[in-house]
XYZ file of C-alpha atoms in Angstrom:
462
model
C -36.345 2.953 -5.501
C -34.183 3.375 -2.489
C -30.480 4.608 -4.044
C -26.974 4.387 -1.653
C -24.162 6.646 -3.247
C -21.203 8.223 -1.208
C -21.936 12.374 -1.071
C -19.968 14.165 -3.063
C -16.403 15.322 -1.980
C -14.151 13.522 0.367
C -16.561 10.694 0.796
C -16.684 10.175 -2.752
C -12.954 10.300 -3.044
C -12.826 8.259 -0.590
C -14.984 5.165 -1.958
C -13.122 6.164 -5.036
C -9.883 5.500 -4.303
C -7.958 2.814 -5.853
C -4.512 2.533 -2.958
C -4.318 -0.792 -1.341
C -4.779 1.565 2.236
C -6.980 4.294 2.682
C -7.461 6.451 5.494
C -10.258 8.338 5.818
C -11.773 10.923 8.613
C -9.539 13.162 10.854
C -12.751 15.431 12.149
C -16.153 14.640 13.553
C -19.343 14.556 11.608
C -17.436 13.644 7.950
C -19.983 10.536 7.565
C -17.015 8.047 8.430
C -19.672 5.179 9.297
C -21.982 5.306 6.693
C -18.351 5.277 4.560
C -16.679 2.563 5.431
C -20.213 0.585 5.758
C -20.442 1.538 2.110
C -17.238 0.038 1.090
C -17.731 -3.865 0.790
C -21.040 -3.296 -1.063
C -19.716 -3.565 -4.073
C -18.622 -6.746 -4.035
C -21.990 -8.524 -2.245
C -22.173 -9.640 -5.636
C -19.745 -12.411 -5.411
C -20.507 -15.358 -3.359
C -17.102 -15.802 -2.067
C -16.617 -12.291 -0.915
C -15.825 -11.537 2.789
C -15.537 -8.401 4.373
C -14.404 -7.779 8.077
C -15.193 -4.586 10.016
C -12.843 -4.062 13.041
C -13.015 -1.912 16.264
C -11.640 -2.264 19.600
C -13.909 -4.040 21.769
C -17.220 -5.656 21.058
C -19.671 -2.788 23.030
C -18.152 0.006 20.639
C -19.958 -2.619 18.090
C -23.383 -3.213 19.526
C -24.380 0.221 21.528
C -26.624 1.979 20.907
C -26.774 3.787 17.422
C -23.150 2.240 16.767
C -21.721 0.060 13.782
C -24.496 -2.881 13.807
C -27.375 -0.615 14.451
C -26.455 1.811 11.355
C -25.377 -1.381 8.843
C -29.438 -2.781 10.291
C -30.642 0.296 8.192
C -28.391 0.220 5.265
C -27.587 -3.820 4.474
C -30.956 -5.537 4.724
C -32.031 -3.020 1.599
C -30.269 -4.719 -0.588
C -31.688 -8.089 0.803
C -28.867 -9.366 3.779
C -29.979 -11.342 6.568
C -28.246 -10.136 10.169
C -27.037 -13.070 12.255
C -25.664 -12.522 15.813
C -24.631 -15.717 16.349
C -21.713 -17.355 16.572
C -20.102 -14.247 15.386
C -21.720 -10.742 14.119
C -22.149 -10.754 10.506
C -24.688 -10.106 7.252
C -25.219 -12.723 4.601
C -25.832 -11.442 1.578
C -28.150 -13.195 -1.113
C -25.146 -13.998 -3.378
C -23.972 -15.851 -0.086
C -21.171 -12.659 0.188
C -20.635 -11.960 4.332
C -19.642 -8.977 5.939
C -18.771 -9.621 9.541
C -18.316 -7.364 12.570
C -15.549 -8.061 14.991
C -13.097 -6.999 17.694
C -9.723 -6.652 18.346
C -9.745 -6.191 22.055
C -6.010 -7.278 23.469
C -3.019 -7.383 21.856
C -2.894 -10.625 21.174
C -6.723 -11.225 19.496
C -5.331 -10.600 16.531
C -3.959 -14.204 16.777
C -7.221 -15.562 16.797
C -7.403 -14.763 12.979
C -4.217 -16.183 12.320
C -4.793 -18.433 8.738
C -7.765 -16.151 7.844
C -7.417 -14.590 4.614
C -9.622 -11.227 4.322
C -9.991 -9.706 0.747
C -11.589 -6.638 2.246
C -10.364 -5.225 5.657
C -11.743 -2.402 7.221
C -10.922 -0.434 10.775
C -13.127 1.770 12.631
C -11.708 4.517 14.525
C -7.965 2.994 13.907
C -6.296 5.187 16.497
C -7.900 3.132 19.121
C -5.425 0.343 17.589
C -2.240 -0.564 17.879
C 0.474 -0.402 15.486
C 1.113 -3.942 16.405
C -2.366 -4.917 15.567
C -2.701 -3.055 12.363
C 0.378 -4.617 11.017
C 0.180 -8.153 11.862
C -3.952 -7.671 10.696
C -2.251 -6.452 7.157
C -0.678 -10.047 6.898
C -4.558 -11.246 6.482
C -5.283 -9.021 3.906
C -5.046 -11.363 1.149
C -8.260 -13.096 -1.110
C -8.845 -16.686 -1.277
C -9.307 -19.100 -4.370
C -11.949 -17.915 -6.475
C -12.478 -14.272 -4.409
C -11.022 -12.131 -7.716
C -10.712 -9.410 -5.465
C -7.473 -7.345 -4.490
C -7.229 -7.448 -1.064
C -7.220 -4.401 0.290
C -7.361 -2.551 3.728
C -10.197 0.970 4.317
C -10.185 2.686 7.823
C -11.825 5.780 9.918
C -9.942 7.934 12.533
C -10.215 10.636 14.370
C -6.900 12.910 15.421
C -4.959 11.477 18.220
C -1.622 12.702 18.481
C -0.144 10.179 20.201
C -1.232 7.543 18.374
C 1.038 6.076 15.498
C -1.967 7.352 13.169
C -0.209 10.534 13.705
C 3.089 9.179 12.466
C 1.576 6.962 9.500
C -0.295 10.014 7.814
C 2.141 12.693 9.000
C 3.226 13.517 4.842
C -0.822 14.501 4.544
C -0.706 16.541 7.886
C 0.893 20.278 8.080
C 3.430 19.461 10.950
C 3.348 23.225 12.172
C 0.002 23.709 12.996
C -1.826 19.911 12.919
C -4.283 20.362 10.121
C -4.473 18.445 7.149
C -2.930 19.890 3.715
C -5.538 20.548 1.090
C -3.452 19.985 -1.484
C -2.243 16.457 -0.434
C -5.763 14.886 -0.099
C -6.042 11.621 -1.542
C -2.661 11.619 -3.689
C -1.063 8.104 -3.493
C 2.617 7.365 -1.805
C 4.301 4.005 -1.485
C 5.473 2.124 1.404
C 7.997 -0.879 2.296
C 8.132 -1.927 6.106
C 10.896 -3.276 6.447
C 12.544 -4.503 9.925
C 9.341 -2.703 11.649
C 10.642 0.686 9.734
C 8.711 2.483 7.057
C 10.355 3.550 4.319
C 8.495 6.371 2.037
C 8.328 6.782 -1.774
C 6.794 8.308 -4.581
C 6.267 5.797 -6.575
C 6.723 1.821 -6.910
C 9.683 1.942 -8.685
C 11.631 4.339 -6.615
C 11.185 1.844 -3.507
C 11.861 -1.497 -5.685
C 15.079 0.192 -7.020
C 16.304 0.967 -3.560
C 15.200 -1.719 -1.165
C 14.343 -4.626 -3.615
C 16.104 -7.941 -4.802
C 15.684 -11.134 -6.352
C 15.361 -13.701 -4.293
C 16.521 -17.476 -5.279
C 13.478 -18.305 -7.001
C 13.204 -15.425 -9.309
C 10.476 -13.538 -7.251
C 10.995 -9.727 -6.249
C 11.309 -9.548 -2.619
C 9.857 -6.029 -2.429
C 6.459 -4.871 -2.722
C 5.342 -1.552 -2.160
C 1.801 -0.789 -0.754
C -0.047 2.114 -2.171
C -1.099 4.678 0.887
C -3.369 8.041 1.337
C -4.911 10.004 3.391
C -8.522 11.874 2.993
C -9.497 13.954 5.858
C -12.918 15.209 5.951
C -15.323 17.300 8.262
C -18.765 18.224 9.224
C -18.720 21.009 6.596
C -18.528 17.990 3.739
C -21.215 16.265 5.146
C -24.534 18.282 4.207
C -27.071 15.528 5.103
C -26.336 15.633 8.624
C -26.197 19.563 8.697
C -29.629 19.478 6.970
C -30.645 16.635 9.600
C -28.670 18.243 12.551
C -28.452 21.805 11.925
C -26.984 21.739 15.820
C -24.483 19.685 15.106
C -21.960 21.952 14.322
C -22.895 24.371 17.355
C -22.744 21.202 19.710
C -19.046 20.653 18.673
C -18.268 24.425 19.421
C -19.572 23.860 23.066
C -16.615 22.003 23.548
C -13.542 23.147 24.982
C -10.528 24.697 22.806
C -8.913 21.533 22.248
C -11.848 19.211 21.607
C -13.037 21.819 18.716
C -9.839 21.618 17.406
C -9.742 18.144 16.875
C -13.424 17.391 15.997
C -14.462 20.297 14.252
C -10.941 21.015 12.277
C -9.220 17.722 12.567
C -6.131 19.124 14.046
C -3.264 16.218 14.753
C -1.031 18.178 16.983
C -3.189 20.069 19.560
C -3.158 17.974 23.200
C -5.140 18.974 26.124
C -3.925 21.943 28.011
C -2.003 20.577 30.812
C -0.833 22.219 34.380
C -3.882 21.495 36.308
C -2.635 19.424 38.915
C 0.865 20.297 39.032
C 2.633 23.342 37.802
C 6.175 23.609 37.613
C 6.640 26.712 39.340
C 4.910 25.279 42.460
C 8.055 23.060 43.512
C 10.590 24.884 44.772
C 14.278 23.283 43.911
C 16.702 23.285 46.878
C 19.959 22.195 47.161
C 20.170 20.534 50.773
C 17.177 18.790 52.538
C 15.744 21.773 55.214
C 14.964 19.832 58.121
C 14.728 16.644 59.271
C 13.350 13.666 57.866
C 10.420 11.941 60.196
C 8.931 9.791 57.256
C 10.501 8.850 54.249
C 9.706 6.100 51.365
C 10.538 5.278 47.931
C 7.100 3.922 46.318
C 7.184 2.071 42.652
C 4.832 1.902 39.639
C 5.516 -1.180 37.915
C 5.799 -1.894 34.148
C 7.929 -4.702 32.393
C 7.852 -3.597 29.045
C 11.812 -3.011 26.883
C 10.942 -0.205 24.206
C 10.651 -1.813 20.836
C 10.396 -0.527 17.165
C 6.441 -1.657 17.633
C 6.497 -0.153 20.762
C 8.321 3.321 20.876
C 7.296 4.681 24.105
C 6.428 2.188 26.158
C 4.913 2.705 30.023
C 8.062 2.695 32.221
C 9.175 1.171 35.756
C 9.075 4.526 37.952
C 10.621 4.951 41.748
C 9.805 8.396 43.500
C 11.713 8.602 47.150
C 9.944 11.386 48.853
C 9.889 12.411 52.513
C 8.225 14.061 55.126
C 10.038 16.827 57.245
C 9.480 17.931 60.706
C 7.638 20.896 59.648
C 5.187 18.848 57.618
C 5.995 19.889 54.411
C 7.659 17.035 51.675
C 11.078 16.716 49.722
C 11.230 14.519 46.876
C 14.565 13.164 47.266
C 14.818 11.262 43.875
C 12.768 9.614 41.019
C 13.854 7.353 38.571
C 12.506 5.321 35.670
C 12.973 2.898 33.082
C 11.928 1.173 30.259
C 12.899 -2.768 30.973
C 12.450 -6.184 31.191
C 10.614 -7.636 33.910
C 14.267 -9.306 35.472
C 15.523 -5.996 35.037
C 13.390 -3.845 36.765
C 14.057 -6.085 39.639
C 17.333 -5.606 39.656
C 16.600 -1.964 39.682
C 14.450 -1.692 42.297
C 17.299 -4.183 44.256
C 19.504 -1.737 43.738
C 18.044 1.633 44.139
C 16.899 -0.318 47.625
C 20.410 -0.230 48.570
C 21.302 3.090 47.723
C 18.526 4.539 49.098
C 19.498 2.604 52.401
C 23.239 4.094 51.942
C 22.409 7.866 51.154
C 18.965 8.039 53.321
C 18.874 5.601 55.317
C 15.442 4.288 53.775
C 14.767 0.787 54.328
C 11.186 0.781 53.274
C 9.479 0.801 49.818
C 6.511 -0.240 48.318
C 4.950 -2.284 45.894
C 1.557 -2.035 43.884
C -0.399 -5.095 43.898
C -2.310 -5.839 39.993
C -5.881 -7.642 41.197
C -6.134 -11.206 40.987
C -4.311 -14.601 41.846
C -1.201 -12.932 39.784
C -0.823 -10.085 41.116
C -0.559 -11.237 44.302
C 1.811 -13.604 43.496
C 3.852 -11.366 42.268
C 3.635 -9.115 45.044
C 4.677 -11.912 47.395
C 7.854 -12.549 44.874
C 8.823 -8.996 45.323
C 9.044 -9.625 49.146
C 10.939 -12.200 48.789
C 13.430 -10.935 46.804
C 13.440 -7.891 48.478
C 14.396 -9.795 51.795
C 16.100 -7.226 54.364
C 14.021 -4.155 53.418
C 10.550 -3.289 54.441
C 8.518 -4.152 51.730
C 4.586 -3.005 51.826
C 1.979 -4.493 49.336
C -0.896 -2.593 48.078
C -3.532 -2.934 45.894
C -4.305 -0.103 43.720
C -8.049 0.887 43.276
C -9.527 4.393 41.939
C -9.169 6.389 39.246
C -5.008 7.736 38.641
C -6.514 10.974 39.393
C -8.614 10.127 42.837
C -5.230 8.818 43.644
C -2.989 12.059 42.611
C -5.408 14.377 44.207
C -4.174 14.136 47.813
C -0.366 15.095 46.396
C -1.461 17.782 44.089
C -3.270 19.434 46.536
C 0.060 19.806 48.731
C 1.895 20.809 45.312
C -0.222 23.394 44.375
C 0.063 25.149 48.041
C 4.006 24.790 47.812
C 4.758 22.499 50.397
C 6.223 20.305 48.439
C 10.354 20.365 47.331
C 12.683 19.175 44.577
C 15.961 18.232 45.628
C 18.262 19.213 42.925
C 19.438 16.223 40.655
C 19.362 15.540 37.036
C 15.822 13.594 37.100
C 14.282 17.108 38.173
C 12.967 17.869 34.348
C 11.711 14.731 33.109
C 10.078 14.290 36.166
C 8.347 17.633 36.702
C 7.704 17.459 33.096
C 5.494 14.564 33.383
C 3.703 16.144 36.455
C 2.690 19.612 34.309
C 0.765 17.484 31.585
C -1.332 15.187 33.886
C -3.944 13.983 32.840
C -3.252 14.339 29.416
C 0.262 13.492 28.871
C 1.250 9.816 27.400
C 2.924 8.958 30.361
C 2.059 9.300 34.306
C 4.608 6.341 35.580
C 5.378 9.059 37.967
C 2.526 10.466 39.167
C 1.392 7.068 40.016
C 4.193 6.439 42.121
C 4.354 10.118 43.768
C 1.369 10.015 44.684
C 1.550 6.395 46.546
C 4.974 7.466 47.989
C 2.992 10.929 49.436
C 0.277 8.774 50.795
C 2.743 6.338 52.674
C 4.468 9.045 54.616
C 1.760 10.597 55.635
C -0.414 7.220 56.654
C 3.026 5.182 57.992
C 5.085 7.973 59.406
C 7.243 5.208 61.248
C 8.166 3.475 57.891
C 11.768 2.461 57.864
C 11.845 5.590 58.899
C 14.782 7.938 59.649
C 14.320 9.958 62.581
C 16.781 12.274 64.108
């Protein structure tokens, strides 16, 4: 007799629990997977039960040893056929299906628009969007005949930038990242309400403050149970039995990576100031020499900031020069978060100034691959009629492409001049690779490789 039960302690808890969303994981090694495969068995009774299983893109589904090898193992005990096509999915005797799937763009989650999922689960939910969660949530609901409470189970593991962070931030000790003991499992409320959540202890302390009656009698609030169960390699014995190296493999890792894998911490980031350290770029007041190259290169992004979308990628201009004693002055940087009509009128703009203050005429323009991008491009030129406008497409990885640039930072021949953009731009430049953002170094880095490859660029020479 073969017999599949959740070990005891968070996994347990976790398969235990009765709030609508459960988050589970938060470390390496907890026995997420064999979890949240655990989930929709019991209901493979009931012949109109459905269960989808979410992650990112299809590969992170059918590697090696992923998702739809481990299920292979677990699902055809209790008598489920695997079928790979059309779509990914188990058929269980009953005629109950639990189907694998992907989430890949933004907008896939349209393609299960009308679907109505009793059971919904996410693996490794960080690598979602908020976006895609919510909008997902609006399937959660059972069909005729289904008699099950829809209801929504996911893994994670820390990312602190991801709006994980901010969902399960009550559970989390905000001062040093790790989960609090204490708060393992217990049960909040939530109302999202104009893309804002809105926290409470119970039901009726969210009904009482945000709900009404609408005309036909029906209360137009309806709070969703939440928790959070984090869980390690220490609470999963099999595997330490199994893998005694596990844990050992995990301390290999650097500082940060241990941090987040082995204790699930929420806050820790990468250590930044690899490629750039602040103290490296000296800030000076007037430019000290003359200009023989000069350039104001843009990174392109047409994205407004959002309630979904809180820190979007942003449109970002670095003007940067080369002087006659071959070291480089960035002149000025700016960047914004706006819509695509805007950002042309930015870049229109700054054009001019640039042309006024530094007598710049020349800028330039990343080109995305494809048909579109190059039209695009060729748009840019257009509008742009007057100024020197170079097209390029971008290829390599963002740090191939910063290397050139950091290598002149980190020797000091590279200058500030003094302006109010100074700390929000050399703040993004200490934590590359790891920060959120890099709008900057992108265009830095294409603006330093245009003065040194076109020193005749629009170029102001003396």
């Amino acid at each position: 007799m073969i017999e599949l039960r959740p070990q005891e302690g968070p996994q347990e808890q976790f398969l235990s629990s009765s709030a609508d969303i459960v988050i589970y994981g938060g470390a390496a090694g907890g026995g997420k997977s064999f979890a949240i495969l655990l989930e929709p068995l019991r209901h493979v009774d009931n012949k109109n039960f459905g269960a989808v299983i979410f992650r990112r893109t299809m590969p992170m589904i059918t590697k090696e040893g992923s998702l739809w090898d481990t299920a292979n193992k677990i699902y055809p005990l209790l008598g489920a056929k695997p079928i790979k096509s059309p779509s990914m999915h188990f058929v269980f005797p009953s005629g109950a299906k639990i189907t694998m799937s992907h989430l890949q763009y933004e907008d896939t989650v349209y393609d299960w628009h009308g679907s109505q999922i009793p059971c919904m689960i996410f693996d490794e939910l960080c690598q979602f969007t908020e976006k895609q969660f919510f909008y997902m949530m609006t399937r959660s609901r059972s069909a005729v005949g289904v008699n099950v409470r829809p209801y929504v189970r996911a893994s994670c593991n820390p990312d602190p930038d991801s709006f994980v962070a901010d969902l399960i931030s009550w559970w989390i000790d905000q001062d040093t990242g790790y989960p609090i003991k204490e708060r393992s499992g217990v049960i909040r409320y939530f109302v999202r309400m104009n893309d804002e959540i809105h926290w409470g202890d119970s039901k009726d302390e969210l009904i009482e403050k945000y709900g009404y009656i609408n005309d036909l009698g029906l209360q137009e609030c309806e709070p969703i149970s939440f928790t959070f169960i984090p869980s390690s390699v220490y609470d999963n014995k099999l595997l330490l039995k199994e893998n005694p190296g596990y844990i050992a493999s995990i301390k290999a890792q650097d500082e940060v990576t241990q941090a987040q894998l082995l204790g699930g911490n929420w806050k820790i980031r990468p250590a930044a100031g690899l490629y750039f350290k602040a103290q490296q770029a000296p800030i000076v007041d007037v430019i000290p020499g003359k200009i023989s190259a000069i350039c104001r290169s843009w990174d392109l992004a047409a994205t407004e900031e959002t309630p979904q979308n809180k820190s979007p990628d942003k449109s970002a201009g670095t003007l940067m020069a080369r002087l006659d004693s071959g070291k480089f002055i960035i002149l000025d940087a700016k960047g914004a978060c706006l819509s695509a009509s805007a950002v042309r009128q930015m870049i229109h703009s700054t054009a001019n100034e640039d042309r006024i203050n530094y007598k710049c005429n020349t800028l330039t323009i990343p080109q995305d691959p494809g048909q579109a991008g190059k039209e695009q491009a060729q748009s840019y030129v257009r509008f742009l009629s007057g100024f020197t406008v170079k097209t390029h497409t971008v290829s390599g990885s963002k740090i191939k492409r910063a290397e050139p640039f950091a290598a002149q930072w980190q020797q000091g021949n590279v200058m500030l001049l003094r302006g109010d953009w100074n700390k929000i731009f050399v703040n993004e430049l200490v934590g590359f690779p790891d920060a959120l953002h890099d709008d900057f170094v992108d265009s830095a880095a294409d603006a330093f490789n245009d003065v040194c490859k076109f020193r005749d660029w629009g170029a102001f020479i003396d």
